[in-house]
Short mmCIF file of C-alpha atoms in Angstrom, two decimals:
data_model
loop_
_atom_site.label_atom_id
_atom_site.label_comp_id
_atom_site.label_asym_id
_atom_site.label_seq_id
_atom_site.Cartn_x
_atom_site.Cartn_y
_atom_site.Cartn_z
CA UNK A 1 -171.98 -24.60 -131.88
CA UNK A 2 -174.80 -24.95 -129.56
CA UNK A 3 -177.09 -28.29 -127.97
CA UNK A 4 -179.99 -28.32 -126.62
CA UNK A 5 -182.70 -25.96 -126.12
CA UNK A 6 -182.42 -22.24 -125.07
CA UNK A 7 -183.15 -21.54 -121.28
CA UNK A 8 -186.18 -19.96 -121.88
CA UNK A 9 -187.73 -23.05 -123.46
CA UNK A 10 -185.83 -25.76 -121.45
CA UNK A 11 -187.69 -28.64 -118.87
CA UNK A 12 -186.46 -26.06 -115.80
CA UNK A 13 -187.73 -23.55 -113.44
CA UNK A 14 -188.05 -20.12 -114.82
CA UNK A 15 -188.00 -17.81 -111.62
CA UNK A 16 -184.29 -16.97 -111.59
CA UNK A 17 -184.32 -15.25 -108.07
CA UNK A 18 -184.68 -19.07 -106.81
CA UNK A 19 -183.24 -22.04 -107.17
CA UNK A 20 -183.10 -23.77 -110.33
CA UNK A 21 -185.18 -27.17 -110.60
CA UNK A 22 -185.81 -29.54 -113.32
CA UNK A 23 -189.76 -29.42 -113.94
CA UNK A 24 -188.43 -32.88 -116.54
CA UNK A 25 -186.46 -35.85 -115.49
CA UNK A 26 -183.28 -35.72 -116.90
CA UNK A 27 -181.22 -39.49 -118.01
CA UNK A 28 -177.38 -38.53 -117.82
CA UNK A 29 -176.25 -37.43 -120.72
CA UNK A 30 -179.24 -34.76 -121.34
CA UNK A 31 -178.32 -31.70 -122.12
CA UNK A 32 -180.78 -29.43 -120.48
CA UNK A 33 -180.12 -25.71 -121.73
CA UNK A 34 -177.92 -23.55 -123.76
CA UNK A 35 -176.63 -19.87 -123.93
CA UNK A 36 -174.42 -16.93 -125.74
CA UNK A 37 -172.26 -15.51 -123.20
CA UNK A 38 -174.40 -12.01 -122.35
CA UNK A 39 -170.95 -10.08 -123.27
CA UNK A 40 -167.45 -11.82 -124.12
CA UNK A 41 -163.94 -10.41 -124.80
CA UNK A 42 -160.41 -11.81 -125.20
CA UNK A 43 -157.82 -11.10 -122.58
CA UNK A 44 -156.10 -8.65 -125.26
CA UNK A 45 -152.13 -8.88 -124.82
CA UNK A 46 -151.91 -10.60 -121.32
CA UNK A 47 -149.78 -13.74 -121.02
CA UNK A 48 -151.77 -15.86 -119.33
CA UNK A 49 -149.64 -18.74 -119.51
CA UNK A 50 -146.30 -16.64 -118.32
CA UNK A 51 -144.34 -16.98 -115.31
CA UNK A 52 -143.32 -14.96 -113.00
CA UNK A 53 -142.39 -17.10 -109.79
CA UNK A 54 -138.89 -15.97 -109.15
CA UNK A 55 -138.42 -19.41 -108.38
CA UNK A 56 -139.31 -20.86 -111.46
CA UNK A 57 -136.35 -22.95 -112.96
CA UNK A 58 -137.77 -23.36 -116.11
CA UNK A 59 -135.18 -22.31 -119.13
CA UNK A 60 -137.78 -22.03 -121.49
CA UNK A 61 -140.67 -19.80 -119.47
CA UNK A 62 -141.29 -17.27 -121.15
CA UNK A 63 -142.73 -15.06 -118.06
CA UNK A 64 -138.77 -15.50 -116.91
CA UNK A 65 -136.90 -14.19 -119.48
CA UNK A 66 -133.64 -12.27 -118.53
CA UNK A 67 -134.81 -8.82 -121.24
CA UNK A 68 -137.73 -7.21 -120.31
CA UNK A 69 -139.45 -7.33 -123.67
CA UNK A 70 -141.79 -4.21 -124.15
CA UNK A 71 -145.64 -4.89 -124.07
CA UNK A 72 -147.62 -3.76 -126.91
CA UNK A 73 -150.52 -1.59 -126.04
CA UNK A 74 -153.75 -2.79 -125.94
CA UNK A 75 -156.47 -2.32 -128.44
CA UNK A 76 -159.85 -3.20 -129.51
CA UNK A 77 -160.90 -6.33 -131.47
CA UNK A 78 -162.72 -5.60 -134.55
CA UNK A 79 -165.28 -7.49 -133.04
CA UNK A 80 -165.22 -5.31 -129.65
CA UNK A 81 -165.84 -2.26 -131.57
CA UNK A 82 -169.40 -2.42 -132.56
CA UNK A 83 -169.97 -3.35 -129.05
CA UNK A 84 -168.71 -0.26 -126.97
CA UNK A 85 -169.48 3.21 -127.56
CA UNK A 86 -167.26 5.61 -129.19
CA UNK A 87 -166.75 7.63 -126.22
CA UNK A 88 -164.86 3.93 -125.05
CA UNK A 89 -162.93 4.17 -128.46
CA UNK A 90 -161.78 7.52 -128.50
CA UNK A 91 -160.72 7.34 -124.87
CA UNK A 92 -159.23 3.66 -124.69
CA UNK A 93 -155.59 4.18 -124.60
CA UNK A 94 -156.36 6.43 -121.29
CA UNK A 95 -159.23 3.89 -120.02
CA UNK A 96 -156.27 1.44 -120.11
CA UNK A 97 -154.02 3.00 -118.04
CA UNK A 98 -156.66 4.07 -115.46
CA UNK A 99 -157.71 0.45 -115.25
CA UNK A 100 -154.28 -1.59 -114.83
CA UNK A 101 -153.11 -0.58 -111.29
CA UNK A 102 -156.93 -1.16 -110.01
CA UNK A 103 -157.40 -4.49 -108.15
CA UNK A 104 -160.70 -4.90 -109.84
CA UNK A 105 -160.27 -3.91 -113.27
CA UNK A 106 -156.89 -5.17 -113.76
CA UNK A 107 -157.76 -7.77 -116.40
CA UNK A 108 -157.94 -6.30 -119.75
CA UNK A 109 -161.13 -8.74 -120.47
CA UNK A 110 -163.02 -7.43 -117.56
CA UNK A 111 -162.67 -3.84 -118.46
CA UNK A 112 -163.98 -4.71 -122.40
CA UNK A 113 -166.39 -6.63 -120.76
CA UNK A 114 -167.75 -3.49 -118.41
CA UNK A 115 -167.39 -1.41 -121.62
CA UNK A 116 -169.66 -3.41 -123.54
CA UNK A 117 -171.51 -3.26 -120.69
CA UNK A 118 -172.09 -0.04 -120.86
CA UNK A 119 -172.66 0.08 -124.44
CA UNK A 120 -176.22 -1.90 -123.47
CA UNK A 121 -177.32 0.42 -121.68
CA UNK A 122 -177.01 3.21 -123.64
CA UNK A 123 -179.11 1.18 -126.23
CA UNK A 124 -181.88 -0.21 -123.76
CA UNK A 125 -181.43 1.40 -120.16
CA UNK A 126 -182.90 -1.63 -118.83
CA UNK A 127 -180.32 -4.22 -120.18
CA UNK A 128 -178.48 -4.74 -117.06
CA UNK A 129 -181.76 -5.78 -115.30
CA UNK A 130 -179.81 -9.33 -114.87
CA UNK A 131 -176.86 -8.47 -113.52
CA UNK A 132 -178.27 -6.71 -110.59
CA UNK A 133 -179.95 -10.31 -109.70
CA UNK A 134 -176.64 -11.68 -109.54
CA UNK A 135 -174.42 -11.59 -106.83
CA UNK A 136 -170.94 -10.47 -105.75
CA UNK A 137 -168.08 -11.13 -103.38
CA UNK A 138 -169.45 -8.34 -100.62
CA UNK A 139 -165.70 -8.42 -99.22
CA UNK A 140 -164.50 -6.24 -102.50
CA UNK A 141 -167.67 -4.09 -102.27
CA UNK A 142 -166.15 -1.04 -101.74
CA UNK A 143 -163.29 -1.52 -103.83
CA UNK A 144 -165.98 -1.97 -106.23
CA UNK A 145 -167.47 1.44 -105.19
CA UNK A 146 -164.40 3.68 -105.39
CA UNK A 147 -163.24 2.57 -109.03
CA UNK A 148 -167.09 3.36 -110.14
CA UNK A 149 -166.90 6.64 -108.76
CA UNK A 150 -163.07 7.43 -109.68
CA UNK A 151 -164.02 6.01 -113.50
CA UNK A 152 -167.47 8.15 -113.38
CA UNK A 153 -165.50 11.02 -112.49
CA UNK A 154 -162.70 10.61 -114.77
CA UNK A 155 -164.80 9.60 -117.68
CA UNK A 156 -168.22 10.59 -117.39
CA UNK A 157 -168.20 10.40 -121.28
CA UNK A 158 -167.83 6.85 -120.90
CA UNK A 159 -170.15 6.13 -118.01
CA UNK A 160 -173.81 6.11 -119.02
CA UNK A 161 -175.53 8.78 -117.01
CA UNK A 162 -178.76 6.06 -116.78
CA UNK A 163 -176.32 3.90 -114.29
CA UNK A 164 -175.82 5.17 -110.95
CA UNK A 165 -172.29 4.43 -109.27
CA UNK A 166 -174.13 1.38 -107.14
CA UNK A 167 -175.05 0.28 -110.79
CA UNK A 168 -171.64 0.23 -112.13
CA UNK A 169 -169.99 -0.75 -109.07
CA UNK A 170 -172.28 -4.11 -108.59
CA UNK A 171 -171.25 -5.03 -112.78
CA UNK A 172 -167.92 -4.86 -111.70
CA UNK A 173 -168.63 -7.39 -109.05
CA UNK A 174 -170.30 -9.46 -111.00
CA UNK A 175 -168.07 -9.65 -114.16
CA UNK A 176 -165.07 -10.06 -111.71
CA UNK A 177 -167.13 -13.05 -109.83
CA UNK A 178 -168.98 -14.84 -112.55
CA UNK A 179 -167.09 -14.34 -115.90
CA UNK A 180 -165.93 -17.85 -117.40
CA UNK A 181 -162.55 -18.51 -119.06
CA UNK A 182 -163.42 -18.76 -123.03
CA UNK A 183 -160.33 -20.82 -124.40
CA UNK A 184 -160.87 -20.26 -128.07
CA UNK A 185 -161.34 -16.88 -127.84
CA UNK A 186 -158.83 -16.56 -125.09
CA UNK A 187 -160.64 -14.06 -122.89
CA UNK A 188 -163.68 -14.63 -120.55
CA UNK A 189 -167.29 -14.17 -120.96
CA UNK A 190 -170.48 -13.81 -118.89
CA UNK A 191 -173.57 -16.37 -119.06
CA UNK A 192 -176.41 -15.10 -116.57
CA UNK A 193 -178.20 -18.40 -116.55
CA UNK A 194 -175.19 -20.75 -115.63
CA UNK A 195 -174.23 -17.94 -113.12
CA UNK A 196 -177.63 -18.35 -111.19
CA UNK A 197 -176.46 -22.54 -110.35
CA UNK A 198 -175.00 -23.01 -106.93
CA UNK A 199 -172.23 -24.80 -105.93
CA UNK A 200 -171.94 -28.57 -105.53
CA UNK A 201 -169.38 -30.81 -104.39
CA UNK A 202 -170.78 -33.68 -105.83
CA UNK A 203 -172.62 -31.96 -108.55
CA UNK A 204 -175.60 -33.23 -110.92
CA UNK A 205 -174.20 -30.91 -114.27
CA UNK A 206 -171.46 -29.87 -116.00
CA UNK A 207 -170.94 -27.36 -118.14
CA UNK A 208 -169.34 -27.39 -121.95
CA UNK A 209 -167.88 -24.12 -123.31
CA UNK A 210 -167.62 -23.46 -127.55
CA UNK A 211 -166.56 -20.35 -128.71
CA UNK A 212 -168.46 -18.09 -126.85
CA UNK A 213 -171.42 -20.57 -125.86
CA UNK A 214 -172.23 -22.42 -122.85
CA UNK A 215 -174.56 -25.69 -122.15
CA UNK A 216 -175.66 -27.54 -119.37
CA UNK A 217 -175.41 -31.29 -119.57
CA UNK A 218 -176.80 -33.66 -116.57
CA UNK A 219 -174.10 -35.88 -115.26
CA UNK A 220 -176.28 -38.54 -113.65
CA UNK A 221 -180.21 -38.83 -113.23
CA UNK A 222 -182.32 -35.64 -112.49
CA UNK A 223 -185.40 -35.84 -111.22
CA UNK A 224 -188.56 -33.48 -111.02
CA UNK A 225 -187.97 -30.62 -108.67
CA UNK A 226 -183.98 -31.15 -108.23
CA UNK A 227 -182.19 -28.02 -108.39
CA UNK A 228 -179.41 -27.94 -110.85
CA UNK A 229 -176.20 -28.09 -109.68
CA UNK A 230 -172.66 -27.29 -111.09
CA UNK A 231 -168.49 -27.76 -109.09
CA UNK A 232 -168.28 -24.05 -109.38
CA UNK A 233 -164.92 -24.38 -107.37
CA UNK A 234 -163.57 -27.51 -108.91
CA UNK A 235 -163.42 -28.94 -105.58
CA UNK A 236 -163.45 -32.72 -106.94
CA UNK A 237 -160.70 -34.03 -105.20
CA UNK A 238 -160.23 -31.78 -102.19
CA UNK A 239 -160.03 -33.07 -98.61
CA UNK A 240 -163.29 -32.35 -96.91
CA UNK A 241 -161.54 -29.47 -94.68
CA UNK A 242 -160.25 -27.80 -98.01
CA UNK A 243 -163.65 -27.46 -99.27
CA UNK A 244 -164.60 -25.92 -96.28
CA UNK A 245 -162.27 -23.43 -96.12
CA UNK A 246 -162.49 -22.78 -99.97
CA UNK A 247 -166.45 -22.80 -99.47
CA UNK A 248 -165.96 -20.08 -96.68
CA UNK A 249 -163.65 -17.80 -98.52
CA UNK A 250 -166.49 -17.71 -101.31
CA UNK A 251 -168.94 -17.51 -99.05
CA UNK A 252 -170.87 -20.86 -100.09
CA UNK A 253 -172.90 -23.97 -98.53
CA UNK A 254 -172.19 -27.03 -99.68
CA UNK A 255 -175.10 -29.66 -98.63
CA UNK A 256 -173.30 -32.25 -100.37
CA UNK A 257 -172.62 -35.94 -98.86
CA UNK A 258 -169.11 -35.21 -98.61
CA UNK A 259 -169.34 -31.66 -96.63
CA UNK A 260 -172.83 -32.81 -94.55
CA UNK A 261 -170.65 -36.43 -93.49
CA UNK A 262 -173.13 -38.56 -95.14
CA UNK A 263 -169.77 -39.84 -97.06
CA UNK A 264 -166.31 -40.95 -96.10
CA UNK A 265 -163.76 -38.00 -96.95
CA UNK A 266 -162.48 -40.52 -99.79
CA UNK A 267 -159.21 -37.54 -101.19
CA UNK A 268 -157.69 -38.70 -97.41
CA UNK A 269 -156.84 -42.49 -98.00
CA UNK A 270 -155.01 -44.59 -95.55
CA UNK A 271 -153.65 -48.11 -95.63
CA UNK A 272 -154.97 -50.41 -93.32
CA UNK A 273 -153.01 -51.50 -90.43
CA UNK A 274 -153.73 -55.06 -90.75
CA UNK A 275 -151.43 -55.77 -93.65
CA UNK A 276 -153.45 -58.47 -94.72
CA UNK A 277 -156.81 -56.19 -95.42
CA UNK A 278 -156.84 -54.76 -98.92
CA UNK A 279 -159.85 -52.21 -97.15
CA UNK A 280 -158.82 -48.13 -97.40
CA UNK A 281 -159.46 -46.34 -94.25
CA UNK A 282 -161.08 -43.35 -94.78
CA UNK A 283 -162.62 -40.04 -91.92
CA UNK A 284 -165.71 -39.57 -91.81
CA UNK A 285 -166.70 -36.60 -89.46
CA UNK A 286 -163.34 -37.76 -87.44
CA UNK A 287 -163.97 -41.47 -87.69
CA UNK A 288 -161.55 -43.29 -89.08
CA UNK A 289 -162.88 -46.38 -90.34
CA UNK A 290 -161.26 -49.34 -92.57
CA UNK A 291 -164.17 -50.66 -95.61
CA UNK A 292 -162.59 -53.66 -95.45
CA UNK A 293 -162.40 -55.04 -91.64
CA UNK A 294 -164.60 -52.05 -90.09
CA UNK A 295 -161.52 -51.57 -88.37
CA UNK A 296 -161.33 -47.94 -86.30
CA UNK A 297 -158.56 -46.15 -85.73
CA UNK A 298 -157.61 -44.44 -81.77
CA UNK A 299 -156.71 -40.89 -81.37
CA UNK A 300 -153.33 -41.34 -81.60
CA UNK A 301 -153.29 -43.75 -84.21
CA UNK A 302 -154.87 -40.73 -86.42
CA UNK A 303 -152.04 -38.20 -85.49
CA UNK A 304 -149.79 -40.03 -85.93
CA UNK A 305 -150.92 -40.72 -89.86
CA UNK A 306 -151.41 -36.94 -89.76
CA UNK A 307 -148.19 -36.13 -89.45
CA UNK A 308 -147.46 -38.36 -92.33
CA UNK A 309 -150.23 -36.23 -94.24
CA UNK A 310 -147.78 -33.23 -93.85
CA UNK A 311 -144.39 -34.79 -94.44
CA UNK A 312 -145.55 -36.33 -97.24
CA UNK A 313 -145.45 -33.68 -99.62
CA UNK A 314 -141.84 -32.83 -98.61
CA UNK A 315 -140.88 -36.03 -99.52
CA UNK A 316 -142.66 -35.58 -103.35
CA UNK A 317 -140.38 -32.48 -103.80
CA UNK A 318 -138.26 -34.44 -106.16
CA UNK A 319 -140.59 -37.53 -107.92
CA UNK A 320 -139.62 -37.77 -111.27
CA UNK A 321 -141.10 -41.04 -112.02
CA UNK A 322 -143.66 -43.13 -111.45
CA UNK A 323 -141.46 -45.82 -109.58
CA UNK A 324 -139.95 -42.41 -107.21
CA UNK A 325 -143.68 -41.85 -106.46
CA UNK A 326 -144.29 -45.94 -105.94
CA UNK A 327 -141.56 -46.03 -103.82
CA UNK A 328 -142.35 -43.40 -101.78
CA UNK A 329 -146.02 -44.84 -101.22
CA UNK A 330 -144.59 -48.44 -100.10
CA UNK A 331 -143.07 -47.08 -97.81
CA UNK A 332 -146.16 -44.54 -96.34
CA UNK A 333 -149.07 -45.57 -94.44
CA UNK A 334 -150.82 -43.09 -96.85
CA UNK A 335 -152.72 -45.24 -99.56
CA UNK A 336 -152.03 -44.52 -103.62
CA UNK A 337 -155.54 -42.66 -103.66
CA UNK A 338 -154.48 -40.28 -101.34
CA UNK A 339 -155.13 -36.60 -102.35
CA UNK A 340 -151.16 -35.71 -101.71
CA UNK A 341 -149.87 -38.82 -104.00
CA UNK A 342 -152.96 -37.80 -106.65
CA UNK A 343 -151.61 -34.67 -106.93
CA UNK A 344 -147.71 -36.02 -107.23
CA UNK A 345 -149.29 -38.09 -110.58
CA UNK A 346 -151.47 -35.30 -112.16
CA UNK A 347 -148.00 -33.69 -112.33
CA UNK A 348 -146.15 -36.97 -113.59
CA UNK A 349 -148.83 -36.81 -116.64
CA UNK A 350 -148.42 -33.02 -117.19
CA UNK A 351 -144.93 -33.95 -117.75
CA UNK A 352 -145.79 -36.91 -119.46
CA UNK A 353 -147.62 -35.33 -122.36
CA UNK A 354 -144.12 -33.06 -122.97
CA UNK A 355 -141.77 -36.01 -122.37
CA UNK A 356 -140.54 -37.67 -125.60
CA UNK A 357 -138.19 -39.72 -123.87
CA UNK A 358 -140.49 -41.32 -121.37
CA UNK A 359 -141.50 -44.61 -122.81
CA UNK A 360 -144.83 -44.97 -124.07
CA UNK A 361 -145.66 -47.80 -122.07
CA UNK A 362 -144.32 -46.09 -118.86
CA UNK A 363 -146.98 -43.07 -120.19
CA UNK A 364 -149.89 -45.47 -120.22
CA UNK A 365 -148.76 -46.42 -116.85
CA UNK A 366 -149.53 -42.91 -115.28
CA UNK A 367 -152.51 -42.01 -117.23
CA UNK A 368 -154.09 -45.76 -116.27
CA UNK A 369 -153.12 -44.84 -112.38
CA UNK A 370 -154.50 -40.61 -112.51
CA UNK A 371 -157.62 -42.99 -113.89
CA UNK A 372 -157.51 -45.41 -111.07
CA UNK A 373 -157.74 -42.68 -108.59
CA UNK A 374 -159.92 -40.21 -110.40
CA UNK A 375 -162.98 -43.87 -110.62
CA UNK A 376 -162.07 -44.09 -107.18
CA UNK A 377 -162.92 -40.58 -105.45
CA UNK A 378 -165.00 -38.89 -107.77
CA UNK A 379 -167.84 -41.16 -108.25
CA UNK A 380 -169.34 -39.52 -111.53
CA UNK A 381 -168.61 -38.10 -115.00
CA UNK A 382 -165.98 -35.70 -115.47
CA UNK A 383 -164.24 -33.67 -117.85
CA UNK A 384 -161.02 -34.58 -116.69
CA UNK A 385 -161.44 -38.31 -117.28
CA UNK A 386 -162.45 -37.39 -120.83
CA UNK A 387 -159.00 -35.99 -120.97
CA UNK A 388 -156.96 -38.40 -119.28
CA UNK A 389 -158.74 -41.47 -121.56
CA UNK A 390 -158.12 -39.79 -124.68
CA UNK A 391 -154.25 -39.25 -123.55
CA UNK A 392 -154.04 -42.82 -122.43
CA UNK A 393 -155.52 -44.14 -126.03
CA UNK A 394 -153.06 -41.81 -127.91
CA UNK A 395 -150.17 -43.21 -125.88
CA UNK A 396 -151.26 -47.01 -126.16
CA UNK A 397 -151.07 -46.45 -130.04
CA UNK A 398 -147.68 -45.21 -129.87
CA UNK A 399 -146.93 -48.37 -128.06
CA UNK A 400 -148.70 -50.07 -130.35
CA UNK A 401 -151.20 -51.34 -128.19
CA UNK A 402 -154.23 -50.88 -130.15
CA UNK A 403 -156.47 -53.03 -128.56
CA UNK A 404 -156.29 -51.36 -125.48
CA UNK A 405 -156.44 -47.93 -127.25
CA UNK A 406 -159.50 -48.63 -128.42
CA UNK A 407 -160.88 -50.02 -125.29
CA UNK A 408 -159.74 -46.33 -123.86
CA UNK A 409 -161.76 -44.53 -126.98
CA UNK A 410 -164.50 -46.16 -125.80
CA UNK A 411 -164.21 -45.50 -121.99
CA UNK A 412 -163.81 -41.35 -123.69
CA UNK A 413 -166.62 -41.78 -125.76
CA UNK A 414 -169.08 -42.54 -123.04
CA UNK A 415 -167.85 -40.00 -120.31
CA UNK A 416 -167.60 -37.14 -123.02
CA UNK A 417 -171.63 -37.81 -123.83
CA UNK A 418 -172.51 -37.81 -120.45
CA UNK A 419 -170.24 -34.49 -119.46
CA UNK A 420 -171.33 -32.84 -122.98
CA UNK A 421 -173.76 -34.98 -125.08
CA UNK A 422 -173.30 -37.54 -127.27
CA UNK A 423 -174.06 -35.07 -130.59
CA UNK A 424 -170.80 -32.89 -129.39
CA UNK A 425 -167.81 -32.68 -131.85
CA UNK A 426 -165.47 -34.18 -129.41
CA UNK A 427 -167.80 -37.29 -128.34
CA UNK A 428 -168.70 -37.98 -131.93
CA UNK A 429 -164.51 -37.95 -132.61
CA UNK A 430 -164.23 -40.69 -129.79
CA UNK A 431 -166.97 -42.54 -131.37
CA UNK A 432 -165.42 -42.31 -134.60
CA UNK A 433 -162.35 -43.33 -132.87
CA UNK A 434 -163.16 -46.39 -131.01
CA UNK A 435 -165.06 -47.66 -134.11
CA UNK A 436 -162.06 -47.41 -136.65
CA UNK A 437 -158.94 -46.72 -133.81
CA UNK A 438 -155.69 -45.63 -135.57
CA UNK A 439 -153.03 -48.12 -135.47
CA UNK A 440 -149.58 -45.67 -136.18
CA UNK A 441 -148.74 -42.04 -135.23
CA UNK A 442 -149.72 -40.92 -139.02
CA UNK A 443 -153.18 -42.15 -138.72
CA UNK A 444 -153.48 -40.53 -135.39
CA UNK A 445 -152.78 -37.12 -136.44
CA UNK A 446 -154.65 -37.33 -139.58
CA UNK A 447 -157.73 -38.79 -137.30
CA UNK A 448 -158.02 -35.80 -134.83
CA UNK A 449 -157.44 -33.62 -137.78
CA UNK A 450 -154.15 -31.77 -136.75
CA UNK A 451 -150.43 -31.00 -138.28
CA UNK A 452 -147.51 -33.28 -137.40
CA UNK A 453 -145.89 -30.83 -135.49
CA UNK A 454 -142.51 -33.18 -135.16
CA UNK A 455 -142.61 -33.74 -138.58
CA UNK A 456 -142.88 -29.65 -139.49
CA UNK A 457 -139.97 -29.13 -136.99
CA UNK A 458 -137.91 -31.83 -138.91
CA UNK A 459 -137.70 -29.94 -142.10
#
């Protein structure tokens, strides 16, 4: 499945050693460009979703089970093999244990990834052109380095004799930097084009992933000569001095209004001290300042709330429920948009989705207030909201609220065309959803098209 046109022949700057601008206006909702990951592969037998935090209390993880159960070897895809060589096949069992105690080739969809890598080359010795444009994280450079050499040296068969050890060791660095999680194939893959965006805060794209393609939708107006930006870091509701110190560790700028000051730090929400404003107090660049009464706040007014910033999440340890969290917030001079308490309900709705005791109604509850505080601090489309609408409309049905389920279809369909495009299978579902909204649990499932899994556990 693929939207919009290729990159080649999209309304955008060509030169990819510089930023990338629209030479088009863009309306939201655009989508601007498509690609095929360059090279893709599954993570092979990994558990990416096991546990192993010997902390973990969790009867059912299956990353903390008591019996050590035996790991089948890995092995190629029939898909991976017409994409490596056969010196990669006939040496792969050996390949694999060279790569799993390296730091940088310890994820068995990196190393396929390399392989097919490789594989290029040794069709077109100029394949890799690309990846030499993009970068890496300099900080692993050498590590980079050594495992070229040691795999050159242990496997020249495998190493194309056309890439020199600089070569190999900068395509490690970028597959471990750039490569983007592929859920349906469950591995990773690498798009060059999307790889060449930099890093926004409050970005002005956002990327859609099918299978093993990629495209670029524009999130709010674009115009001529604005460089295309994408929240490589997911930094969307992050304190301003988290996304600095994230931005740092990856070596980034972010000349977004949030990092440059030009906007309150709106993930650090206070209440107002006048009890009678209904204003939030927000920083901004060490001002704290009320939007309702203007009010500012003295130095030790603002370490004192600071130290509430850091007891805080102590005293979320044990929310349960939504009237624990409520509860705790009355009684905080941190306000309910707060990045702490947003956190304490994006977990309440993980739980939510599992709970089948939790009343629907007391469901809709949490999805309507992770809603509430997404609108609030990030102040344009996202993915997320797609997410949390669709879960709220699914939950108002099983409450039998279908009005208001249908009122949430409609709040999904128009964020999922502006994150992905209206012609996208999941914003034409919405549509179709909104427009004829189920009104039981058997309608539901047959509507998205899935098995009723409770039903199938019955028998």
């Amino acid at each position: 499945m693929t939207f919009g046109p290729a990159f080649t022949a999209a309304s955008i700057s060509q030169d990819v050693t510089k930023p990338i601008v629209a030479t088009a206006a863009f309306e939201a909702g655009t989508v601007i460009f498509h690609e095929e990951a360059f090279v893709s592969s599954s993570f092979g037998n990994m558990d990416m979703d096991g546990c192993c935090d010997e902390d973990c209390e969790d009867d059912d993880c299956d990353g903390c089970a008591e019996e050590e159960v035996e790991e089948e070897p890995e092995t190629l895809d029939e898909d991976d093999l017409p994409a490596v060589s056969s010196a990669v096949v006939d040496h792969f069992d050996e390949l694999m244990a060279f790569c799993e105690p390296t730091e940088v080739l310890n994820m068995v969809d990196i190393r396929k990834n390399l392989f097919k890598c490789f594989h290029l080359v040794e069709t077109n010795p100029d394949a890799l052109a690309p990846l030499y444009a993009l970068n890496i994280n300099e900080d692993d450079a050498s590590a980079f380095k050594d495992t070229a050499i040691a795999l050159r040296a242990q496997f020249p068969s495998v190493v194309p004799a056309a890439m020199t050890d600089d070569n190999v060791a900068h395509v490690i660095g970028v597959l471990n930097k750039h490569c983007h999680a592929l859920e349906e194939i469950n591995g990773s893959g690498l798009f060059l084009y999307v790889s060449k965006l930099p890093h926004a805060c409050m970005p002005n794209c956002n990327i859609t992933v099918s299978g093993t393609s990629m495209w670029l939708t524009a999130i709010k107006p674009i115009a001529v000569g604005e460089p295309l930006t994408l929240d490589i870091l997911d930094l969307f509701y992050s304190p301003v001095s988290d996304r600095a110190e994230t931005l740092a560790e990856d070596k980034m700028v972010c000349t977004c209004p949030y990092c440059t000051g030009a906007l309150p730090d709106f993930a650090r929400a206070f209440k107002c001290k006048d009890t009678a404003c209904t204003g939030i107090v927000h920083p901004t660049k060490g001002v704290f300042a009320c939007t309702g009464c203007g009010a500012t706040w003295s130095p030790e007014e603002i370490s004192e709330v600071e130290m509430h910033e850091v007891s805080a999440v102590d005293e979320l340890g044990d929310i349960e429920t939504l009237a624990e969290l409520d509860g705790v917030i009355a009684q905080s001079p941190l306000h309910k948009f707060h990045y702490v308490f947003y956190l304490a309900i994006e977990a309440l709705s993980s739980v939510s989705m599992d709970d089948e005791e939790l009343p629907q109604t007391e469901a809709a509850k949490i999805y309507r207030r992770v809603l509430e505080c997404l609108n609030y601090v990030v102040p344009y489309p996202h993915d997320l909201k797609t997410q949390h609408y669709d879960h709220l409309a699914q939950t108002l049905i099983g409450a039998g609220d279908i009005n208001g389920a249908t009122e949430a279809y409609e709040k999904a369909y128009e964020m999922s065309c502006l994150c992905s495009g209206k012609d996208f299978e999941e914003s034409l579902l919405y549509k179709s959803l909104m427009e004829n909204t189920p009104t039981n649990r058997e309608e539901m499932i047959a509507a998205y098209g899935i098995e009723d899994m409770e039903s199938d556990d019955e028998e």
